Amino acid sequence: MTVQVRLKVGLAAIAVGLAAACPSSALAAQSFDGTLRAVITDDLHHGRGSTDYRLESNGRSTPPLPTGVIEADDGARVTVTGTREQGHIVGDVRSRQAAARAAQGPRSLAVMLVAFEGDTRAPPWTPEQVRSRLFSDTSSTSAFFAEESYGKVSLVGRDDAGGDVFGWYTVPDVPDPCDQNSWTASAVAAAKADGRDLSAYDNVMFMIPREDCKWAGKGQLNGGTSWINGELTVRVTAHELGHNFGLHHANTLLCTAGGTAVTLSDTCEGYEYHDPWDAMGFYNPIRHNHGWNLERLGYLAPSNVRTVEASGTYQVRSALAESAEVTSLKIPRTRKADGEVVDHLSLELRESGGVFETFSSGHPATTGLTIRLTGVGAYPLSTHLLDTRPGTANYFFDATLPPGQTFSYGGTEIRLVAPPSGGRATVEVVIPLPRDTQAPAAPSGLKAQRSAGGVELTWTGSSDNRGVSGYEVYRDGAVLGRNAVASFRDASAGQGAHAYEVAALDEAGNISERSEPFVLPGVASPAPGATLSPDAPPVVVRDLSAPRVRLSSRRQGRRTVVSVSAADAGGIARLALKIDGRRRKVVRGPRLRYSWSLRGVRRGRHRLTAVAVDRSGNRGFRQSVFSLRR
Ligand SMILES: [Zn+2]
Ligand SMILES: [Zn+2]
């Protein structure tokens, strides 16, 4: 069985290397075999994650061009088949072997404590503290997985039943300790010299105390290795093990229609890590993974998951305790022409209990229905919590659908019939019939052009038996967004080359085949004096740092003047100000001033949020609370 990894890559070095060995026409499809490496880096303080993909082939390691979140497993043997265009290969990456899922049962974990030569500070943790946090205390990382997996998974040592924590080992100082690849081999060698065989473990976790590194953790996606920096918490360690077990991030989706906040539309922005009720978000206290992730982890029984294909009333129970009842309802949203479901609206109910699911009485997660957009395809592997009470001051902390209220999208209606009781609830679902099953034709004539505002995309509209409702746009294999008409502006494109595609949607959620890709060349200029042959790849300059954002407010009588500024080495593309979750002002540039009239504004606390996006799409944000006392 092959798993298609929908990644468009530019494998510049390999393309050039092969061209020398095997001259062929520039547009002939070619195949390249290699091993895919996928490591996710979590900068939890800035709320920014990034995934580093590399293809290792014939001793060469080639980073693909900037990619979004894609489904790919670390260590997978892949074949890239594509055509050479402008010095890159544009094509699909297929896994030649279905990746093995993380096995259940007691998983052996080795924790390595690593310090750098010349660092004279006292170690921040003792091995005993680490053992207790990871393996043995009642709220340990092992206890977390045991609780949410109904005892199917726990973390154990091989040498010591209480947990294997090795070190501190001192490794030679390196120019960039934040690059874990530069010292991990030294740490493994130090352990080996100490008689520890790390290859015998299911998972290995390296821990370093480096305040100068911007990340709190890194984890191989569906691999065995993680790296923790500076924070000895269940929040970070369970999150990185979650990546090892095959999970990506739990995000939120903020949508608007005609400038007004709505639950779901085709104009949405994702916020990475912002789902408060999943371990793949970044909130403390850590919560169990939600149903879609629990299913992916293999913790649910087949009877726990129900796909809703017809109108009716459905019972749902919280997944807190193991049962044979339905705990996860999935309503298909988008389908391909062959009927394959691309994404779902996933519904669940939470219940207070255990060590980690301690919700206060009347908490929105336990009194309403949680709705997420989930699925490989639209937002591959990652999930997006929807806000059914958009625009309220409580951001996503009250995102659930209250009893009696109806959520409608594309003709589908969802209603919680009565307040949940005893962790159970009844959900009424209306699905329009007869269902249209015919997908639109694939769009054609896609073109992309750089402009001052980003990259402008245009294409020829599609036809459909009932009518096209919109288009979905992809950059380098990942979804960029949707639009109702046959054009799109990509405001966050990087300087490098990109492969764009577009697909058409109809009202019923049928999605067409993707268009032929359009490859936009990179714009960075070569170093002075360098000469590039026509076949050489463009020089790819990636700005990887987030903008720094400052936010201040000053009361002036009946108004408050809010000032926001942002700075970034690569330049600021746009700056936005939100008050209580509602967008108030957006500018293209590094400075924003907003005069906020306090007339009619209620007394109490109001949340000001400034978001800056740099020209490479990195995002920085700053929040402050404004208290209005009159
Ligand atoms: Zn992460
Ligand atoms: Zn149709």
XYZ file of C-alpha atoms and ligand atoms in Angstrom, residues 436-440 464-467 506 510, ligand 2:
12
model
C -25.085 16.359 -5.011
C -22.228 13.941 -5.611
C -20.755 15.457 -8.758
C -17.589 17.497 -8.282
C -16.771 20.537 -10.417
C -20.290 22.178 -12.171
C -23.643 20.420 -12.543
C -25.168 22.755 -9.925
C -22.706 25.599 -9.740
C -19.493 23.258 -5.008
C -17.467 18.321 -3.542
Zn -21.667 19.389 -8.085
